[in-house]
mmCIF file of C-alpha atoms in Angstrom:
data_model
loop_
_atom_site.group_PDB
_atom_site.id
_atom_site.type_symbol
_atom_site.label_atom_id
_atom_site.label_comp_id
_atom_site.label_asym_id
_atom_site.label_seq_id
_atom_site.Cartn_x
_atom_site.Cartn_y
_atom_site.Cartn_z
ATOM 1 C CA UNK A 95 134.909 77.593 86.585
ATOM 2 C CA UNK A 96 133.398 80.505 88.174
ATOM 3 C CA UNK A 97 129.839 79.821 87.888
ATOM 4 C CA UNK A 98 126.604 78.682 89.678
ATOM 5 C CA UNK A 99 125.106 76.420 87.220
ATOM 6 C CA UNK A 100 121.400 75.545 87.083
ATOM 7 C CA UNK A 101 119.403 73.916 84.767
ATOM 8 C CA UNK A 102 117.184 76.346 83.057
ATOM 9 C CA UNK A 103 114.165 75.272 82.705
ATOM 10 C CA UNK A 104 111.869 72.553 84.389
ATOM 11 C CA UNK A 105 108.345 71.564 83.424
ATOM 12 C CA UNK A 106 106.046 69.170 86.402
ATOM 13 C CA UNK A 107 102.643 68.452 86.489
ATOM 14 C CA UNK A 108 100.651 69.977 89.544
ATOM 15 C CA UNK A 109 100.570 67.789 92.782
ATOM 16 C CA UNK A 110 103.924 66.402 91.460
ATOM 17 C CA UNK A 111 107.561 66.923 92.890
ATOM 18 C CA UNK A 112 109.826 69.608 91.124
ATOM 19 C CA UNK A 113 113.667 68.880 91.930
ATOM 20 C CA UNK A 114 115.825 72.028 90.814
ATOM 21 C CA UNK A 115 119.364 71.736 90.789
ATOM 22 C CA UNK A 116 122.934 73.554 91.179
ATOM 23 C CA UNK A 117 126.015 73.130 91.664
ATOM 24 C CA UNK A 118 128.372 75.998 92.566
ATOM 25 C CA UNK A 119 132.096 76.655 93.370
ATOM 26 C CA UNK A 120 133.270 77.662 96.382
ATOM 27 C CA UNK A 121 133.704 75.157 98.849
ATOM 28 C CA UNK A 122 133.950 77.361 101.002
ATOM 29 C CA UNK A 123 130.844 79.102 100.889
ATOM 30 C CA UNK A 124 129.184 79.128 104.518
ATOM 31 C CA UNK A 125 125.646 79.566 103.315
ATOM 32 C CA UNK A 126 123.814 78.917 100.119
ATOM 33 C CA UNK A 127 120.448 80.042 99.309
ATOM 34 C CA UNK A 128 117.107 79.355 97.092
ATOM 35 C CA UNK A 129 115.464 82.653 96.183
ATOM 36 C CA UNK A 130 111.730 82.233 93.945
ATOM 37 C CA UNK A 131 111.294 85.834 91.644
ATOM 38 C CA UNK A 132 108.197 86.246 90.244
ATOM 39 C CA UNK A 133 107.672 88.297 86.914
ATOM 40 C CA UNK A 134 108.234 91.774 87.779
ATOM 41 C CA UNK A 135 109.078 91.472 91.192
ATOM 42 C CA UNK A 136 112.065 91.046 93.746
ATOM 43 C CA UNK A 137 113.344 88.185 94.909
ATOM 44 C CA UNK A 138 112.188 86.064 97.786
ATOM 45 C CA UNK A 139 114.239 84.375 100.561
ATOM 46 C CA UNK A 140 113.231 80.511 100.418
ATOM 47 C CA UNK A 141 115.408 79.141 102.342
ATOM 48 C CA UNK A 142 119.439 78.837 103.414
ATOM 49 C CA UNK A 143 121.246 76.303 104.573
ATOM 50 C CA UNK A 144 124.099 76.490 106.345
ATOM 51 C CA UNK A 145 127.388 73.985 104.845
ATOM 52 C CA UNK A 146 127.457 72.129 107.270
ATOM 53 C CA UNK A 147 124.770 70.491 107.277
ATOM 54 C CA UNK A 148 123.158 67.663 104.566
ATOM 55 C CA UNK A 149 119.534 68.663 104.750
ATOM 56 C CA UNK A 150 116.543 71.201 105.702
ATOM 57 C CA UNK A 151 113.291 71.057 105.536
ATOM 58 C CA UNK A 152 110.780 73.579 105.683
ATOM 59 C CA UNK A 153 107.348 72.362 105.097
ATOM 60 C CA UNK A 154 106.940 71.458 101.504
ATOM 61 C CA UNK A 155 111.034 72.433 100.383
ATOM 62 C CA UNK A 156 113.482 69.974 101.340
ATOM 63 C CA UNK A 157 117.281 71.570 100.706
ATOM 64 C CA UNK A 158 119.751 68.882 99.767
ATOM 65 C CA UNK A 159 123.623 69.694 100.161
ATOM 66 C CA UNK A 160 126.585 67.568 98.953
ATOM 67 C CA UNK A 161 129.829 69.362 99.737
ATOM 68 C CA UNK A 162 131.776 66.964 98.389
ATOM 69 C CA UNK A 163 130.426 67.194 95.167
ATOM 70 C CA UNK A 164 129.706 71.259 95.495
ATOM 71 C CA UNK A 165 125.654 70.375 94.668
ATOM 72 C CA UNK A 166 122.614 71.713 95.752
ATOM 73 C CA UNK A 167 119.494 70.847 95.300
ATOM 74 C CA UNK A 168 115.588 72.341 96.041
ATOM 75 C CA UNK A 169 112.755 69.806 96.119
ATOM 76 C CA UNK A 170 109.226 71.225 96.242
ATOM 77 C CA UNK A 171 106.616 68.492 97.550
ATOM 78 C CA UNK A 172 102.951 69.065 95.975
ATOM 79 C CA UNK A 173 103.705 71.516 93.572
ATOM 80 C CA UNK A 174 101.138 73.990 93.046
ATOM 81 C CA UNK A 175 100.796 76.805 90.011
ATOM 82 C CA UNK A 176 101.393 79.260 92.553
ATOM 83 C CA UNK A 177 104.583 77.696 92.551
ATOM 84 C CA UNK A 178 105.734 78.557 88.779
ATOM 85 C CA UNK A 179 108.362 80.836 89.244
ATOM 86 C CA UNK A 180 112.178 81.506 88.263
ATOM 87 C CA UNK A 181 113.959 79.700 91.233
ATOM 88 C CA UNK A 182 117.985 81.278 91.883
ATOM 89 C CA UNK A 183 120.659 79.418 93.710
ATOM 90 C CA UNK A 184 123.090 81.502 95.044
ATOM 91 C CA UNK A 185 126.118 81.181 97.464
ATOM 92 C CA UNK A 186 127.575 83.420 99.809
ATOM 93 C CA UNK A 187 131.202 83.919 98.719
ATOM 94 C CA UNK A 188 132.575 85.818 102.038
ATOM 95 C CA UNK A 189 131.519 88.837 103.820
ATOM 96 C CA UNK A 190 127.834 87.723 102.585
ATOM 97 C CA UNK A 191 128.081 88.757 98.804
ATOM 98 C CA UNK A 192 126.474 86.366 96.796
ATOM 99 C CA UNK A 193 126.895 84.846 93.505
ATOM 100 C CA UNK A 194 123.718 84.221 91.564
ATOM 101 C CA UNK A 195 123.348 81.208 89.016
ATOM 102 C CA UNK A 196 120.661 82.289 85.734
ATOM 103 C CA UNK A 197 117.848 80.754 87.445
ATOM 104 C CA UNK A 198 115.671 78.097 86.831
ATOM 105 C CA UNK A 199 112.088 78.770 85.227
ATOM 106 C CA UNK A 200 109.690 76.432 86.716
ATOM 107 C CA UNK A 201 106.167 75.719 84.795
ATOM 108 C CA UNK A 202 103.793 73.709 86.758
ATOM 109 C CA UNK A 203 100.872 72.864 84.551
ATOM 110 C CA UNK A 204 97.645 71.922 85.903
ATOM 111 C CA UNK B 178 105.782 90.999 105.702
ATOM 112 C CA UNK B 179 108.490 92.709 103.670
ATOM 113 C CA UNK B 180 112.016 93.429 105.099
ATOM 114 C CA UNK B 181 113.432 95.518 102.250
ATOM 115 C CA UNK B 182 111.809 98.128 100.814
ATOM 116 C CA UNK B 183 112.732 99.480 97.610
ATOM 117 C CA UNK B 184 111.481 103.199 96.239
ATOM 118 C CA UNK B 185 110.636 104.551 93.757
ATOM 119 C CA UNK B 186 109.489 100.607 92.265
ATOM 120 C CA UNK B 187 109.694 102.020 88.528
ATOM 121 C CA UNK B 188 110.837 105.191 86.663
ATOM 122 C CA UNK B 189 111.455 106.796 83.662
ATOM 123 C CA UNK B 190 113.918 109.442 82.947
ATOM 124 C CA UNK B 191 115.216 111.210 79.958
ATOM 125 C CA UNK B 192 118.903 110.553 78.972
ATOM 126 C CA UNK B 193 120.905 113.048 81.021
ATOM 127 C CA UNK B 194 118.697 113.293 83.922
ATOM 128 C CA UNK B 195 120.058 111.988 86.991
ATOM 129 C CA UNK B 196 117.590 109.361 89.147
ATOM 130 C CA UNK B 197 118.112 108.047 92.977
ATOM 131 C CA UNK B 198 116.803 105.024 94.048
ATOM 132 C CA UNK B 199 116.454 104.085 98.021
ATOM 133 C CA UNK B 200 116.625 100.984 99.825
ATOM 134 C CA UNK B 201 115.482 100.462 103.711
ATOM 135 C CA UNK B 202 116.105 98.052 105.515
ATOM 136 C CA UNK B 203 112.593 97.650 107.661
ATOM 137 C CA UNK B 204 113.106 95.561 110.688
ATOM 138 C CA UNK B 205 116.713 95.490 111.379
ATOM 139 C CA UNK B 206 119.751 97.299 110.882
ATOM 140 C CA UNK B 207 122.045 96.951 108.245
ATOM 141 C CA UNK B 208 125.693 97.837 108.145
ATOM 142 C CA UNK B 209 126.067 96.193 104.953
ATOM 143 C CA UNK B 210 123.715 96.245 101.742
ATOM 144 C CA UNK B 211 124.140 95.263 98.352
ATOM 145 C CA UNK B 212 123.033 96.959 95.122
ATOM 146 C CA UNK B 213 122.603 94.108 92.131
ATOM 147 C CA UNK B 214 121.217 94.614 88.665
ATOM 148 C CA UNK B 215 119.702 92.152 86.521
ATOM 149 C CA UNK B 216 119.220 92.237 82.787
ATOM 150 C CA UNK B 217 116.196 90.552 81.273
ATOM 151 C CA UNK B 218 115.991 86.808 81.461
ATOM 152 C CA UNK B 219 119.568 87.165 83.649
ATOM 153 C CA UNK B 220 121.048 86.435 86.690
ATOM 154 C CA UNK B 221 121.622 89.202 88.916
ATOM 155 C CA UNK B 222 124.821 91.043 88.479
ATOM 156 C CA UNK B 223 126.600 92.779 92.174
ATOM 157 C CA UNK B 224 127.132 96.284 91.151
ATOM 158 C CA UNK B 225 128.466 97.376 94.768
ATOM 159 C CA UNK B 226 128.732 96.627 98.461
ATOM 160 C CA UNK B 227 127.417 99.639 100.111
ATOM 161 C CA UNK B 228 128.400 100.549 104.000
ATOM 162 C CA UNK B 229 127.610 102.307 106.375
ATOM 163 C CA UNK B 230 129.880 105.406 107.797
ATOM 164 C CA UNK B 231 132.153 104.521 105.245
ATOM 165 C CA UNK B 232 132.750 103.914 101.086
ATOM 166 C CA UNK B 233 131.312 102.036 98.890
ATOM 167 C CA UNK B 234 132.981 98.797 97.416
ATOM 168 C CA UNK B 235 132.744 98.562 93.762
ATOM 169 C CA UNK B 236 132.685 95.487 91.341
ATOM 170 C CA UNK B 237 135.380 95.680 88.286
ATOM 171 C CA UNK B 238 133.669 97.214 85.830
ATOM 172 C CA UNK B 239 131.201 99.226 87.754
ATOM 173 C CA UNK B 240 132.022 103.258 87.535
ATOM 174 C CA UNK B 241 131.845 104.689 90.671
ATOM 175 C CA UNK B 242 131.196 108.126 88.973
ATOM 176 C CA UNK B 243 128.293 107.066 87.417
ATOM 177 C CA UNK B 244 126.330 104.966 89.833
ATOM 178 C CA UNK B 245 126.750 106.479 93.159
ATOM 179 C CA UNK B 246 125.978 104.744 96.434
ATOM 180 C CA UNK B 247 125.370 106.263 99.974
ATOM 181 C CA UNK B 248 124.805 104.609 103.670
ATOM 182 C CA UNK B 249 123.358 107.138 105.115
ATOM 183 C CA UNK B 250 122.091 105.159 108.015
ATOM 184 C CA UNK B 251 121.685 101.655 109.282
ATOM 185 C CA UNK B 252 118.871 101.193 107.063
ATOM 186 C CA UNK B 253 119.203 103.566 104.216
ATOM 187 C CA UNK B 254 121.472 103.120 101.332
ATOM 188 C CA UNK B 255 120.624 104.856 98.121
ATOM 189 C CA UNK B 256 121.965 104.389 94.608
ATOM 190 C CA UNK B 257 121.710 107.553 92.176
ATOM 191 C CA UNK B 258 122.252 106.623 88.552
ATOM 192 C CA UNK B 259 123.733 109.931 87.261
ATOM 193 C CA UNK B 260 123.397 111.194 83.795
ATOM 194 C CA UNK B 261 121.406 108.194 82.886
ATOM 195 C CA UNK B 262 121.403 106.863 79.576
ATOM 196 C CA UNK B 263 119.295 104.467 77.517
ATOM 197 C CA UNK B 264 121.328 101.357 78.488
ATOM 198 C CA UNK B 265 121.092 102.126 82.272
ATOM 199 C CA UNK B 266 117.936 100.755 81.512
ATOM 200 C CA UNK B 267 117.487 98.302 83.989
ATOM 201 C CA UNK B 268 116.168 96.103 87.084
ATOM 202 C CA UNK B 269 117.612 97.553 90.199
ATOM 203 C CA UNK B 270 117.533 95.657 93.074
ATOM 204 C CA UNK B 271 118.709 95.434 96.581
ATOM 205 C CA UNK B 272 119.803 93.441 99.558
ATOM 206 C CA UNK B 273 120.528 93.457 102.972
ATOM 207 C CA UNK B 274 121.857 91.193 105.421
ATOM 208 C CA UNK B 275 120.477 90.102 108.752
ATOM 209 C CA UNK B 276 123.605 90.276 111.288
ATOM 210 C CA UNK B 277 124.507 86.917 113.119
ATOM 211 C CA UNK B 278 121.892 85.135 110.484
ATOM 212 C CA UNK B 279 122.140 83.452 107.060
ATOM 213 C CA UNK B 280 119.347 85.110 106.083
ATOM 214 C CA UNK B 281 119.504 87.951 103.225
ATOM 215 C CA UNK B 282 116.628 89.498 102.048
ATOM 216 C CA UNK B 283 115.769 91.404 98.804
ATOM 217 C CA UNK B 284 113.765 94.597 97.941
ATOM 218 C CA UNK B 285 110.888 94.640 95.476
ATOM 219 C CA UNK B 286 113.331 96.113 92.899
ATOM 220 C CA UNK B 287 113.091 99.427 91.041
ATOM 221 C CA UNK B 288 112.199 99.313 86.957
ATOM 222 C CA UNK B 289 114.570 102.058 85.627
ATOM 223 C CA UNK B 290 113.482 103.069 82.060
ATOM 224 C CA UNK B 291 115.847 105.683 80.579
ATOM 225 C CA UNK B 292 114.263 107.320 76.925
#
């Protein structure tokens, strides 16, 4: 298909893990992001990661990429309620236009 | 700090007025910025790819006519949403890229409310 899928909805526990998934099409897509939105607002860049490479980390998000099996994945250490958000994937399908999945709403409960 | 910057960040129009939303890129210049929309509880939806010096590139099923985009610089591109009606009601929101980067950032987003 066309899509970026994403589970969405996820539920943790603060000071747990959250793990948000996607999987998306293109293979070859040179970037793919994680953007957070808040109600009401814009989105904001997380983080990118370039396709060729596995993993990134930055501080408490660890990106993990499997080209093989077009997956993506966005692991927040310690979540905190500041954290509860709707989290897009999105990759960059040429000439950096990007295609969106629905979002995942994360709920971190206290 | 923000990158984008998005004006007005909500309006409300009456059906037949026209309304024109701006988008700056603050730190760097972009050739190239996107205008998306996004319908409640949705993903974002590319309306256009605007550019600068030169036309906009539309999505199938965007009209031209009726949502027009200008680059007038390297980090202005406005979107005017002419004779607005009530289901142009939407979340407007923009992007830019950052040249030689991955990185793409998004404005704050403009609340259009047409009654």
């Amino acid at each position: 298909g066309e899509d970026v899928e994403q589970s969405l909805f996820l539920s943790v526990r603060e000071g747990d893990s959250s793990v948000i998934n996607c999987t998306y099409t293109d293979s070859s897509s040179t970037y793919l992001y994680w953007y957070k939105q808040e109600p009401g607002a814009g989105l904001q860049l997380l983080t990118y990661i370039f396709s060729n490479m596995d993993m990134k980390q930055d501080q408490r998000l660890t990106v993990l990429l499997n080209k093989k099996d077009k997956h993506l994945s966005l692991r927040i250490a310690d979540t905190q309620t500041g954290d509860s958000a709707i989290y897009f994937c999105a990759e960059e399908r040429g000439y950096s236009t990007l295609t969106f999945g629905k979002g995942t709403m994360l709920l971190v409960s206290p | 700090g923000a990158v984008v910057s998005q004006h007005p960040s909500r309006v409300i129009c009456k059906s037949g007025t026209s309304v024109k939303i701006e988008c700056r890129s603050l730190d760097f210049q972009a050739t190239t910025m996107f205008w998306y929309r996004q319908f409640p509880k949705k993903s974002l939806m590319l309306m256009a790819t605007s550019n600068e010096g030169s036309k906009a590139t539309y999505e199938q099923g965007v009209e031209k006519d009726k949502f027009l985009i200008n680059h007038a610089s390297l980090t202005l591109s406005t979107l005017t949403v002419t004779s607005a009606h009530p289901e142009d009601s939407s979340f407007y929101i923009c992007s830019a890229p950052r040249q030689g980067t991955g990185e793409q950032y998004f404005g704050p987003g403009t609340r259009l409310t047409v009654t």
